[in-house]
Amino acid sequence: MSIFKRILTGHRPTGPRHIGHLYGTLINWTAMQHTYECFFLVADLHVLTTDFNHPQHIRNNTLEMVTDWLAAGIDPQRAALILQSTIPEHVQLSMLFSMLVTVARLERVPTYKDQTSELNLNPSLGLLTYPVLQAADILLYKAETVPVGEDQLPHLELTREIARRFNQLYGETFPEPEALLSNTPRIPGIDNRTMHTSRGNAIFLKDSPEETTRKVKQMYTDPTRLRASDPGHVEGNPVFDYLDIFETDTFVLNEMKDLYRAGKIGDVAVKAHLALVMNETLAPLRERRRQFASHPEQIIDILNAGTERARPVAKETLQEVMNKMGLSTLKVL
Ligand code: TRP
């Protein structure tokens, strides 16, 4: 037993991580490793809810994603990294929870409504029950805290409802997990839209310094500014959103903003500076990434070790749930 509170959180393995993931989640996770007992989940089953027809992508995306997690500083000595599909209790608990949730409730989940209308997609049963599986991910380990982005709050709410309902029906079993929102600013893509793996607007942790510099040069800036001598806008300008994060010397940062507003520095110079500080900041991470990427077998070992740590917890919870729900009593007949 750990004296620390337990957190569980995770990502779907949709591909390599970008700097939005790094500042939005991964840096927070690495900090939490010192104050919580951490379970970090590779939610590969969740990928299948929308992307079931590219089986060849999942393995590679899992390796890429976990390599980036490790490069960002996730420490497998401290945290358990778990591959969802290798622990069958996730699916089993999800099935048992599905008895306690109405179809109407799931149809009201905003992420489901958005996805079905946006993708114009005929939703599968698996997509409808996505948040039930997520509730099982969390409650299987009786996690008390779940660090997530705002988009995940509806899923957390459902998880809490399931925990409450289960406790009411069968006796106190689960904590009601709390969401922990990070307060990092959202990093826009290089085109100033939301950064997205598949939009061609992301800067990835695996990008080389040259690649990063190239992308920074292409960045959207202040469209109202035609010449370097025109006064520029700092707000809503992604180059400065990035500088706010990567230029930690506030004197230099404020100086650049003042010069830009006064029309005394050009976009080319600001971008050159941004590329420089970004590459400097990312260098140690890239070095760690290079080491892990050259030993993919190490990643498999780390996932196996995580699964080994998590499985006994999962088994115990599932057994408790089955007993409370009236199942699996044969051995005491
Ligand atoms: N739905 C989450 C996402 O898309 C991934 C996820 C799956 C998750 N299971 C989880 C997050 C459990 C937190 C806890 O980002």
XYZ file of N, CA and C and ligand atoms in Angstrom, residues 8-12 41 43 46 130 134 137-138 146 148 152 155, ligand 1:
63
model
N -5.013 8.021 -11.858
C -4.964 7.302 -13.125
C -5.343 8.280 -14.218
N -4.533 8.278 -15.256
C -4.901 9.052 -16.435
C -4.279 8.379 -17.646
N -4.621 8.843 -18.822
C -4.072 8.183 -20.000
C -4.365 8.921 -21.282
N -3.790 8.398 -22.327
C -4.022 8.893 -23.687
C -4.382 7.716 -24.580
N -5.115 8.014 -25.630
C -5.268 7.020 -26.692
C -4.015 7.045 -27.560
N -2.159 5.206 -18.431
C -2.807 4.197 -19.262
C -2.651 4.473 -20.754
N -4.550 3.794 -23.732
C -5.938 3.355 -23.950
C -6.124 2.859 -25.383
N -9.736 2.078 -26.604
C -10.509 3.269 -26.964
C -10.256 3.714 -28.404
N -18.004 4.221 -24.904
C -16.638 4.746 -24.666
C -16.459 5.226 -23.217
N -14.062 4.053 -19.988
C -13.176 4.987 -19.288
C -13.437 4.965 -17.775
N -11.682 2.042 -16.488
C -10.231 2.288 -16.387
C -9.892 2.924 -15.045
N -10.704 3.882 -14.659
C -10.410 4.690 -13.467
C -10.761 3.921 -12.189
N -7.975 12.260 -11.132
C -7.791 11.999 -12.564
C -7.391 13.299 -13.265
N -6.908 15.516 -16.157
C -7.395 15.488 -17.539
C -7.601 16.904 -18.065
N -12.503 16.240 -21.160
C -12.791 14.936 -20.548
C -13.744 15.044 -19.350
N -16.812 12.840 -19.132
C -16.522 11.429 -18.851
C -16.258 11.212 -17.363
N -10.540 9.504 -23.199
C -9.192 9.921 -22.894
C -8.696 10.837 -24.006
O -9.132 10.747 -25.125
C -8.252 8.757 -22.773
C -8.572 7.888 -21.592
C -8.994 6.599 -21.616
C -8.478 8.268 -20.220
N -9.170 6.107 -20.365
C -8.884 7.105 -19.477
C -8.127 9.445 -19.551
C -8.930 7.151 -18.087
C -8.186 9.466 -18.162
C -8.590 8.320 -17.434
O -7.825 11.649 -23.761
